[in-house]
Coordinates of C-alpha atoms and ligand atoms in Angstrom, one line a residue:
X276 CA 0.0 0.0 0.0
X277 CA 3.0 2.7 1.0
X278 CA 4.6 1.2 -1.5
X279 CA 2.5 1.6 -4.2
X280 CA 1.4 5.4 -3.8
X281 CA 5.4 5.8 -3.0
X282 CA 5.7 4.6 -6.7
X283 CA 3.3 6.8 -7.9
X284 CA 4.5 9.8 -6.1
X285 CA 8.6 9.5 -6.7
X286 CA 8.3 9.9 -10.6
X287 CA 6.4 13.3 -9.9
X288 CA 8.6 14.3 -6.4
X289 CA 11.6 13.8 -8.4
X290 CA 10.3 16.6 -11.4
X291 CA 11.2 19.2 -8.5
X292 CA 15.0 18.5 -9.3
X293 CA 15.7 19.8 -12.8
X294 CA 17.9 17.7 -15.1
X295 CA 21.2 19.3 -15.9
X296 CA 19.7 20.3 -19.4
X297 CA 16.6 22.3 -18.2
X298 CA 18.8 23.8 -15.2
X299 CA 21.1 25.4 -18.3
X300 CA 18.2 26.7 -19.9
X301 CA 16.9 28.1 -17.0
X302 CA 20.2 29.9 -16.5
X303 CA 20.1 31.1 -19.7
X304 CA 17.1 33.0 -19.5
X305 CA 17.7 34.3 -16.3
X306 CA 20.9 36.0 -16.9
X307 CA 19.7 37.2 -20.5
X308 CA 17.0 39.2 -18.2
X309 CA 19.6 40.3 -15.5
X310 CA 21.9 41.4 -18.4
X311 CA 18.9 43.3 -20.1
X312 CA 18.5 45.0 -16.9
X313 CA 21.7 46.4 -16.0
X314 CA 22.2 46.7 -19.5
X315 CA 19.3 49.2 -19.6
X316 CA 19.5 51.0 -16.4
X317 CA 21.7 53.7 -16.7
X318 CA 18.8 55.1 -19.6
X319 CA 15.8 54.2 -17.6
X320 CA 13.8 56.7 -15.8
X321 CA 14.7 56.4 -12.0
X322 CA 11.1 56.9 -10.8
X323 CA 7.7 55.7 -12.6
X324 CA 4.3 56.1 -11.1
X325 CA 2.8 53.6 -12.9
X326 CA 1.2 51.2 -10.3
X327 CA 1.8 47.3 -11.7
X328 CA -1.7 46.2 -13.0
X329 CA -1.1 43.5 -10.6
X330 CA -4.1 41.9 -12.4
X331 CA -1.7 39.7 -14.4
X332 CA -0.2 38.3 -11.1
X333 CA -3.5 38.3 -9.4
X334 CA -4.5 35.9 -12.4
X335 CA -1.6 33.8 -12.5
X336 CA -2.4 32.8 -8.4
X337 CA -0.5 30.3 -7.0
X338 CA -0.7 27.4 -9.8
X339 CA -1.2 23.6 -9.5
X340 CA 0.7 23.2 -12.9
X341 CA 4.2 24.6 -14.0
X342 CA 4.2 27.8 -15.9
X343 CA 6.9 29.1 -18.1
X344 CA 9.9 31.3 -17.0
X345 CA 9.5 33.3 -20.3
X346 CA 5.6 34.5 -18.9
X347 CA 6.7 34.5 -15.3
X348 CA 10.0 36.9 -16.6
X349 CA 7.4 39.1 -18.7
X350 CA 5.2 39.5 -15.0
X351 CA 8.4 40.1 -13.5
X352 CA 9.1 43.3 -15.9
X353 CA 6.0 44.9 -16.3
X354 CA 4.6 44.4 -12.5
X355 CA 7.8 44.6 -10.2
X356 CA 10.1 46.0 -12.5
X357 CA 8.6 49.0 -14.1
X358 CA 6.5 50.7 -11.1
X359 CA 7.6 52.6 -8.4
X360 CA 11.7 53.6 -7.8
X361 CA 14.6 52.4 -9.5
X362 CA 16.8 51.8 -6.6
X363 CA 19.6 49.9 -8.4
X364 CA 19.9 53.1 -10.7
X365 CA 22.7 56.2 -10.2
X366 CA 19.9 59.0 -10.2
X367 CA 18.5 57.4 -6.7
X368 CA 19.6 60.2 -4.4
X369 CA 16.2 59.6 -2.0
X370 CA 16.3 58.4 1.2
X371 CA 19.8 56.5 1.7
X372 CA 20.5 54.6 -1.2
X373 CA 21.9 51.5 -1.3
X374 CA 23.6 49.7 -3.9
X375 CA 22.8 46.6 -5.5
X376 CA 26.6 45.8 -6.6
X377 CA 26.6 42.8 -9.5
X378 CA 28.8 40.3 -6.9
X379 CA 26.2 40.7 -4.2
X380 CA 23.9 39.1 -6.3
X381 CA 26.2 36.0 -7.4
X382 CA 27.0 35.7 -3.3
X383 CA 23.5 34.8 -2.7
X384 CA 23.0 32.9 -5.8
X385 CA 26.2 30.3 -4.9
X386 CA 24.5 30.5 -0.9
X387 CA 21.0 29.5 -2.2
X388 CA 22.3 26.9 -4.5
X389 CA 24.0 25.3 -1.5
X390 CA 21.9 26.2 0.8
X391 CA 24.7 26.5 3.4
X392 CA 23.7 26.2 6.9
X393 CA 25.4 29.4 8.6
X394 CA 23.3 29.5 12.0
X395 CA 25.5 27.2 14.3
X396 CA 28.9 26.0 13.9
X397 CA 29.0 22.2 14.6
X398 CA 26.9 22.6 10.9
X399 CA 28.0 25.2 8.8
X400 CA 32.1 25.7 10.2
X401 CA 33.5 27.2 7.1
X402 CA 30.1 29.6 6.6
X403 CA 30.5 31.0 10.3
X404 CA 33.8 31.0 10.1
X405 CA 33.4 33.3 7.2
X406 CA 30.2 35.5 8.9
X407 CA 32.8 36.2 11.9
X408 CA 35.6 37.1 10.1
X409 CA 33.1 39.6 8.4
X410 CA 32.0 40.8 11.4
X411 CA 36.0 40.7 13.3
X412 CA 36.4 43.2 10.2
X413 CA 33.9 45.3 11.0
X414 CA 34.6 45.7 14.3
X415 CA 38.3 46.7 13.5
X416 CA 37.0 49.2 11.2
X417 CA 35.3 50.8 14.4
X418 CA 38.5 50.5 16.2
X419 CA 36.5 47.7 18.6
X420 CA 39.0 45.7 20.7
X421 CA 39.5 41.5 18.9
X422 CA 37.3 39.9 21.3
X423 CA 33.9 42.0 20.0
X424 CA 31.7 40.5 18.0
X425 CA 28.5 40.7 16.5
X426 CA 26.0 39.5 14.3
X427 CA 24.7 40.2 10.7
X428 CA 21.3 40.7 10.4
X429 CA 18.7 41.5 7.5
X430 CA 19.2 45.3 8.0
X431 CA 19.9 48.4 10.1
X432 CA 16.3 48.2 12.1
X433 CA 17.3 44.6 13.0
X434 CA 20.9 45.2 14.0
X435 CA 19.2 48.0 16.5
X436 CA 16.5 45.6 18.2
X437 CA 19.6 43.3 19.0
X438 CA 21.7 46.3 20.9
X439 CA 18.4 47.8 22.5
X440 CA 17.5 44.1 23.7
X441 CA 21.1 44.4 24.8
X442 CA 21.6 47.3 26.2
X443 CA 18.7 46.6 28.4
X444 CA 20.1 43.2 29.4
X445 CA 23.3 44.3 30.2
X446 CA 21.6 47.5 32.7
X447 CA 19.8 44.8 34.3
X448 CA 16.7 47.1 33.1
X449 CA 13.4 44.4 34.7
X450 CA 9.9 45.0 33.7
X451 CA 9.3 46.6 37.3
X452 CA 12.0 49.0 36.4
X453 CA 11.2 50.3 32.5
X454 CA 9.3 53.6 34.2
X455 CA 12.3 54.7 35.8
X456 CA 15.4 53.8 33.1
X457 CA 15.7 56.5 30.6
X458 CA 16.5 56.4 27.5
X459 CA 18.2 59.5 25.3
X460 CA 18.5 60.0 21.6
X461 CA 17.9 63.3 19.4
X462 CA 14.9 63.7 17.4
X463 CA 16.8 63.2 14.4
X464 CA 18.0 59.1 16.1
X465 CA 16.3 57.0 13.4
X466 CA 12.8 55.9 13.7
X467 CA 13.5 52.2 14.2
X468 CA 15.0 53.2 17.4
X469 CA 12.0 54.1 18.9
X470 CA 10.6 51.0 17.2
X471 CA 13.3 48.6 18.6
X472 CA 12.1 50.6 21.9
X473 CA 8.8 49.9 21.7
X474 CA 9.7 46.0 20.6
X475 CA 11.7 45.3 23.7
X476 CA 9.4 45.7 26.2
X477 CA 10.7 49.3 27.1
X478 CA 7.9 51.4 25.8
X479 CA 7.3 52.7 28.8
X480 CA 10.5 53.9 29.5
X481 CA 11.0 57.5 29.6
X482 CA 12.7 58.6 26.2
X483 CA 14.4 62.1 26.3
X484 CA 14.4 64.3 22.9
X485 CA 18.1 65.8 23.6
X486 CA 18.7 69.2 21.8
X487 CA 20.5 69.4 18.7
X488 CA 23.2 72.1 17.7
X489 CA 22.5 74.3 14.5
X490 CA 24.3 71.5 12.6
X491 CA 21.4 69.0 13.7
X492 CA 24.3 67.4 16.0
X493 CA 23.7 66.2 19.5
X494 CA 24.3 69.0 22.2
X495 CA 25.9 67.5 25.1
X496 CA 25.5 70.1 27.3
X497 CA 21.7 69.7 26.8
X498 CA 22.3 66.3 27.3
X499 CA 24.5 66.3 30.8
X500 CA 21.8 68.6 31.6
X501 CA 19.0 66.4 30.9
X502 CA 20.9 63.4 32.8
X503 CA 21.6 65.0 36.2
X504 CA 17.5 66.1 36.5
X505 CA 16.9 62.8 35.6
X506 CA 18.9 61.6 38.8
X507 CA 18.2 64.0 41.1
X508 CA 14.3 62.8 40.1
X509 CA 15.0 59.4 40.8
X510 CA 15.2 57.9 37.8
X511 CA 17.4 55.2 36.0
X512 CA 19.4 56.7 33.3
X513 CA 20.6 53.4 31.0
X514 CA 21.1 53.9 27.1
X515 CA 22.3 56.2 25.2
X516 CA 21.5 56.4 21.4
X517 CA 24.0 58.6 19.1
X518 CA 23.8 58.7 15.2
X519 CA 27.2 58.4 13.3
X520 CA 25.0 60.1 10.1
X521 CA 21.8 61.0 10.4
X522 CA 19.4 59.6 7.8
X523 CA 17.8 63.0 6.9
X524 CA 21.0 65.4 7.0
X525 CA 23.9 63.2 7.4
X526 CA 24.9 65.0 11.1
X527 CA 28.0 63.6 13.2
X528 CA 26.9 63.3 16.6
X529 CA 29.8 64.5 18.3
X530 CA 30.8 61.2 19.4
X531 CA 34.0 61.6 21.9
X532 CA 32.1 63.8 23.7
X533 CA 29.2 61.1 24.4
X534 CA 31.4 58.5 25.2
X535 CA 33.0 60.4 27.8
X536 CA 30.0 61.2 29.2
X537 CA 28.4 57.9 28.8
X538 CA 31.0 56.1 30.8
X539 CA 31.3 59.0 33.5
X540 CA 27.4 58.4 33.8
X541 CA 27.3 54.2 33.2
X542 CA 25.0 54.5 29.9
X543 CA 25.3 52.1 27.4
X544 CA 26.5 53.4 24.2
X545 CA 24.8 53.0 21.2
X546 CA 26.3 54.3 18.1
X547 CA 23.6 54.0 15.1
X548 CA 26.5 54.3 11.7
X549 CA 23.6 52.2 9.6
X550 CA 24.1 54.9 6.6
X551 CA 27.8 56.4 8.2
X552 CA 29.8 53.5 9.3
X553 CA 30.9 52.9 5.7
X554 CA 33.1 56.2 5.4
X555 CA 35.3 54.9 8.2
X556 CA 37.5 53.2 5.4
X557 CA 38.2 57.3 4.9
X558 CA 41.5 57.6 6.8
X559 CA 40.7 61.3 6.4
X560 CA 36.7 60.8 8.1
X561 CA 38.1 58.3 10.7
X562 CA 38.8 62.0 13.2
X563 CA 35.6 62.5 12.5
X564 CA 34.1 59.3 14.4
X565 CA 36.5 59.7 17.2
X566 CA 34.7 58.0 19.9
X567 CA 33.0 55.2 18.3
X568 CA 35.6 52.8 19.5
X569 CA 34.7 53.3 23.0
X570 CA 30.6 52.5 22.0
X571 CA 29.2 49.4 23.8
X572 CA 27.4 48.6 20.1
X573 CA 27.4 49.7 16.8
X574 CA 25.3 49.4 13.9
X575 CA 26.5 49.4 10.4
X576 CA 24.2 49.0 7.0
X577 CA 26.0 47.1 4.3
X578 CA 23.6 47.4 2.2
X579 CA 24.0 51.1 2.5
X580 CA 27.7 52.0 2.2
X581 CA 29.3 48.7 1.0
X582 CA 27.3 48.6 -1.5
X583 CA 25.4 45.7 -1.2
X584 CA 22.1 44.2 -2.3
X585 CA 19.0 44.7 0.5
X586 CA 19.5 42.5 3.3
X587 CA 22.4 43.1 5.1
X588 CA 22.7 44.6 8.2
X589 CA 25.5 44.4 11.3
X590 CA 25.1 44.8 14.6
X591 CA 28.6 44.8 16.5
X592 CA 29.2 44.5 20.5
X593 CA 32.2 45.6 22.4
X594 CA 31.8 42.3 25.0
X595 CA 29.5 39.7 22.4
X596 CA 29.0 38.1 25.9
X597 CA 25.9 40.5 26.3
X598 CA 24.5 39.1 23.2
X599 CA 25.1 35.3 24.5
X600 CA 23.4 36.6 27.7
X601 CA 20.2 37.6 25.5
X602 CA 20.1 34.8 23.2
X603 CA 22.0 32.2 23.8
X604 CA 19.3 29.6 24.3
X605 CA 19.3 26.4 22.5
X606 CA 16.4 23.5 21.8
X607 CA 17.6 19.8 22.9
X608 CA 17.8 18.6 18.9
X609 CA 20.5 20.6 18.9
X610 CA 22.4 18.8 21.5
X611 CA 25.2 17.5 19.3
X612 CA 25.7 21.1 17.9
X613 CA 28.4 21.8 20.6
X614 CA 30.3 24.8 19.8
X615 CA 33.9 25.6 19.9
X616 CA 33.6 28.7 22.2
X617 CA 36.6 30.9 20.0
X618 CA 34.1 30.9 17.5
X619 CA 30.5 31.7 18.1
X620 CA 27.3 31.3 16.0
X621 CA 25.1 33.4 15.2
X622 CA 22.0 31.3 16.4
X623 CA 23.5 32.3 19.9
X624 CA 24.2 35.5 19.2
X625 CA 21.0 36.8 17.2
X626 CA 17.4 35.8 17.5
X627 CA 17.7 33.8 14.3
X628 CA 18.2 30.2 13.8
X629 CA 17.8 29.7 10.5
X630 CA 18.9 32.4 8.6
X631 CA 20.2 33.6 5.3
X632 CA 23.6 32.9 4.9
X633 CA 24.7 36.5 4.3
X634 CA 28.3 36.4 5.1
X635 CA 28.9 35.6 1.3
X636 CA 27.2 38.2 -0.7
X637 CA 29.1 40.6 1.8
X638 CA 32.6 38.7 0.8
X639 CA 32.4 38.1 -2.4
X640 CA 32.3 41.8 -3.6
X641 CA 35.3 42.5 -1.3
X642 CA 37.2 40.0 -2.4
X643 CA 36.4 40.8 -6.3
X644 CA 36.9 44.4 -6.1
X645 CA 38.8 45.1 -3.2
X646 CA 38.9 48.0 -0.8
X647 CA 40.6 50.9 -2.8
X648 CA 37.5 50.7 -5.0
X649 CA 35.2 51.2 -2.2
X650 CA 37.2 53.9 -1.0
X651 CA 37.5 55.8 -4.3
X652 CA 33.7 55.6 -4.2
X653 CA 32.9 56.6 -1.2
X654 CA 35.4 59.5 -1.2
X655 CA 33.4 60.4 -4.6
X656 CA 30.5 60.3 -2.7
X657 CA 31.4 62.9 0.1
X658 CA 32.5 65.3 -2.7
X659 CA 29.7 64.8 -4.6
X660 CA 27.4 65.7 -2.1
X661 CA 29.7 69.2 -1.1
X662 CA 29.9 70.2 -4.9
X663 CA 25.9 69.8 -4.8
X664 CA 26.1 71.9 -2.0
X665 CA 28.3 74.3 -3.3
X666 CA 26.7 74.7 -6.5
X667 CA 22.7 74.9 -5.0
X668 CA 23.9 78.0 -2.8
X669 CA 25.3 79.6 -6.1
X670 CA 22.1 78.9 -7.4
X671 CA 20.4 81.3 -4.7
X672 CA 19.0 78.5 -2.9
X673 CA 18.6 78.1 0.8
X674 CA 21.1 74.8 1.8
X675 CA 21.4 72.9 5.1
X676 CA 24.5 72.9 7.1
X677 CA 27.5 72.1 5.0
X678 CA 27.4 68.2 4.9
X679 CA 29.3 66.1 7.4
X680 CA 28.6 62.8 5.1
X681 CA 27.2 62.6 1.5
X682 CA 23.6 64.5 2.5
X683 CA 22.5 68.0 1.7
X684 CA 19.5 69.7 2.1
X685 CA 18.2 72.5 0.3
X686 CA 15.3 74.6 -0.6
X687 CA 13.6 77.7 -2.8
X688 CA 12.4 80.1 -0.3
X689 CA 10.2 82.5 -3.1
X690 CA 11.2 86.0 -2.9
X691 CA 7.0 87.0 -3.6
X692 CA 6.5 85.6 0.1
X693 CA 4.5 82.8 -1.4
X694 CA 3.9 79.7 0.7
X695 CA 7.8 77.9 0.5
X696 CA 6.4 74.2 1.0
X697 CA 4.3 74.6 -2.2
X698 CA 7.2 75.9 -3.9
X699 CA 9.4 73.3 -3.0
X700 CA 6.9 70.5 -3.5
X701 CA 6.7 72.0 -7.0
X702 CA 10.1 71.6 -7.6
X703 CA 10.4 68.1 -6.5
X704 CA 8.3 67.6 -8.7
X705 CA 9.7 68.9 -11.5
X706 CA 12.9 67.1 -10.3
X707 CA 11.3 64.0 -10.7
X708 CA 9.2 64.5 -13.7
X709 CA 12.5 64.8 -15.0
X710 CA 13.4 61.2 -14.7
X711 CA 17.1 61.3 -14.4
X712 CA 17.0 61.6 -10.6
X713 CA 15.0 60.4 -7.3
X714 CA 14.9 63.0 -4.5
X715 CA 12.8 62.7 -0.8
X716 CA 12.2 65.4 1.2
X717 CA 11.9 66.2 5.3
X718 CA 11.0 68.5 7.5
X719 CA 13.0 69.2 10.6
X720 CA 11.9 72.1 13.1
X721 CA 9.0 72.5 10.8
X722 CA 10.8 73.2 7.6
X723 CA 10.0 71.9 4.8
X724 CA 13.5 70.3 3.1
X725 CA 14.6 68.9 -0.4
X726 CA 17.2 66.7 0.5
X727 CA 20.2 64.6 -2.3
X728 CA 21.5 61.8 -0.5
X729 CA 24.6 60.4 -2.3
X730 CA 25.5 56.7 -1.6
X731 CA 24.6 54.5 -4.5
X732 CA 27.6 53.3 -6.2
X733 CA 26.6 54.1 -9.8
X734 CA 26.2 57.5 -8.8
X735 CA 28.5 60.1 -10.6
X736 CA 28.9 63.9 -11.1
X737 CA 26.5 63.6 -14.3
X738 CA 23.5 63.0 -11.9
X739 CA 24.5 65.6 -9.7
X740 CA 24.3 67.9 -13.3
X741 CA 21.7 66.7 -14.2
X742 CA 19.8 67.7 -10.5
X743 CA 21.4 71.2 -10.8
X744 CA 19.9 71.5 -14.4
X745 CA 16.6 71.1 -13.7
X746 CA 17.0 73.8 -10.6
X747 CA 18.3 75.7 -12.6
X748 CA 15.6 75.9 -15.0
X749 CA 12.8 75.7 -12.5
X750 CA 14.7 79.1 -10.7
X751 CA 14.8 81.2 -13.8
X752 CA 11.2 80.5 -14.8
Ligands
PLP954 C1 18.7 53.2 7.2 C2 18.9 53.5 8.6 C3 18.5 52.7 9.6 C4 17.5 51.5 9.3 O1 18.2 50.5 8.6 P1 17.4 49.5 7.7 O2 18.5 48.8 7.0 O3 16.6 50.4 6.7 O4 16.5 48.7 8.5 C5 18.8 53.0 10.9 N1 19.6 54.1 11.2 C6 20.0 54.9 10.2 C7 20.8 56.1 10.6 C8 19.7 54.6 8.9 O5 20.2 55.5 7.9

């Protein structure tokens, strides 16, 4: 009887296992359409509003038969490909761009064909191995002492979670206490820190705006300020949040300063470098981060400044003991997994298990194109962003504070005393109308900002041009 419906089932179970042929042809078509992509970007319009009929998919469902790649490649282009933003193109200069570098992309394509096992070590060695090195890197690059670690997660809002959950670990913060332990951060922190806040059970907690200098930078006197009332109230001061580039203006937080002042008053030190961290392969920016070596945990985006396909974030602790301490639980099937304690595994370190082995889409670029690459970008990057600035102020337009990173705000404050936010949403949208570039606004204090964030890697001084033509034109009608 098992026999029998075993027979009739193995001829079909085994189908899910393509022959060597069809694989081939599979590839084929595949990297005819990635080719025809990249092939095309630099032409395409950045930004389309069209919305994806999504009827097509809609249609298709979730078949009982096999379709073909060719229709399921056609769905592909015209209802994920074509609507929305381009972020993969050199005119995205919203939000913080990221990258989408071509070895990323063959990294994760030799991980999912293996399917190596990268959460514990007993199964995947050579995988964590590689994960930690990533990660021993990292930490160097913040000037971190050998024996941190840390963990790479799926992005900047996960890396945060993990130091918030360890940060309050660490201060011992219990549920009885979250009233009383304060939290500070500027209004510019990032919104997933209030997020990772709210996710660790420390919603409650009190969470101080501190001031911010005219350079939207941390002001520490506020700050030591804000601390002693806090004590002298009777509260818990326990975490301290500073941004190392600020998603909406790229600000410093003047980091020295807040470590001193986070060790004189015990605060764990959290330094958010998600969108900055990268520029600290600048021997001429490292000055600038002074003080990041003596954070209790940092978070850096590689999918922002390294370049990297979405998916990739890095959390990194001074003593990786606090993040054994808040995760290092282990099911009984996993009893023979025993660990050689020189080299951790993420599954003790994270809240994952099984996980995306991310360690080699992060490598592989490295290793292909090596680090003076990545610098000569990123140093591009900086000066694009200060010739933008330069050249918008020439323009007679209102500009932010001279950029710390590769952000700079700007906008047209009419001269007729005409509403400015109109006039500036106007202009963004002649910006984009104009297809060669994607820019996002903000407002801080209540003003309305344009802002050109410079990070993807196939951005150049044309795109930069090309923003400063269309100003151009838009000012002199
Ligand atoms: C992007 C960003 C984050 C969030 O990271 P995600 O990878 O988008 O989750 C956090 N902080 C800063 C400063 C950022 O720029």
């Amino acid at each position: 009887m098992i026999e029998d419906r075993l027979a009739e089932l193995e001829p079909v179970s085994r189908t899910l296992e393509e022959s060597p042929d069809e694989r081939r042809a599979l590839n084929a078509r595949v990297l005819a359409w990635a080719d025809g992509f990249l092939d095309a970007l630099a032409e395409r319009p950045v930004w389309s509003r069209e919305d994806g009929a999504r009827d097509e998919l809609l249609a298709l469902g979730i078949p009982e038969a096999p379709v073909e790649l060719e229709r399921l490649l056609g769905l592909v282009t015209r209802e994920i490909d074509g609507p929305g933003l381009q972020p993969a193109s050199g005119g995205h200069l919203g939000y913080i761009a990221g990258g989408g570098i071509y070895p990323g992309a063959l990294g994760d394509y030799i991980a999912a064909v293996t399917n190596r096992y990268s959460g514990v070590h007993y199964a995947g060695p050579g995988a964590v191995h590689l994960e930690n090195l990533l990660l021993r890197w990292l930490c160097r690059l913040a000037g971190f002492p050998s024996t941190a670690l840390g963990t790479l997660t799926s992005g900047g809002s996960i890396a945060t979670l993990v130091a918030v959950v360890a940060a309050r670990d660490a201060k011992d913060v219990r549920a009885r206490e979250v009233e009383r332990s304060v939290i500070y951060a500027t209004g510019q922190a990032h919104h997933c820190v209030a997020k990772s806040i709210r996710i660790a059970g420390l919603g409650e907690a009190p969470l101080r705006t501190v001031a911010m200098d005219a350079h939207y930078r941390m002001d520490v006197a506020a700050l030591r300020e804000q601390v002693r009332a806090d004590r002298a109230a009777g509260l818990r001061p326990f975490l301290l949040v500073a941004t190392a580039g600020t998603t909406d203006t790229g600000a410093l937080d003047p980091l020295d300063e807040l470590a001193e002042l986070a060790a004189e008053e015990g605060l764990w030190f959290h330094v958010d470098a998600a969108y900055g961290g990268a520029f600290l392969l600048l021997e001429d920016m490292r000055p600038r981060f002074r003080g990041i070596e003596r954070a209790d945990s940092v978070v850096i985006d590689p999918h922002k400044g390294l370049f990297l396909p979405y998916g990739t974030g890095a959390v990194l602790v001074r003593d990786p003991e606090h993040l054994r301490a808040s995760h290092g639980l282990r099911g009984v099937y996993l009893q023979d997994a025993t660990d050689a304690l020189d080299e951790p595994s993420p599954a003790d370190l994270s809240p994952e298990l099984t996980r995306h082995f991310r360690g080699l889409r992060m490598w592989l670029p490295l290793q292909l194109h090596g680090l003076a690459r990545y610098r000569a970008a990123l140093e591009e990057k900086l000066l694009l962003a200060r010739l933008f600035h330069a050249r918008a102020r020439e323009l007679g337009l209102e500009v932010g504070p001279a950029p710390d990173l590769s952000v700079a705000l700007f906008r047209h404050v009419p001269r007729d005393g005409s509403d400015p936010t109109e006039a500036n949403k106007r202009l963004l949208q002649a910006i984009l109308d104009d297809g060669r570039v994607f820019l996002s606004t903000t407002t801080i204090d209540g003003v309305f900002w344009i802002r050109v964030a410079v990070l993807c890697f196939r951005t150049h001084k044309d795109r930069i041009d090309a923003v400063l033509e269309v100003l151009a034109r838009e000012l002199a009608d």
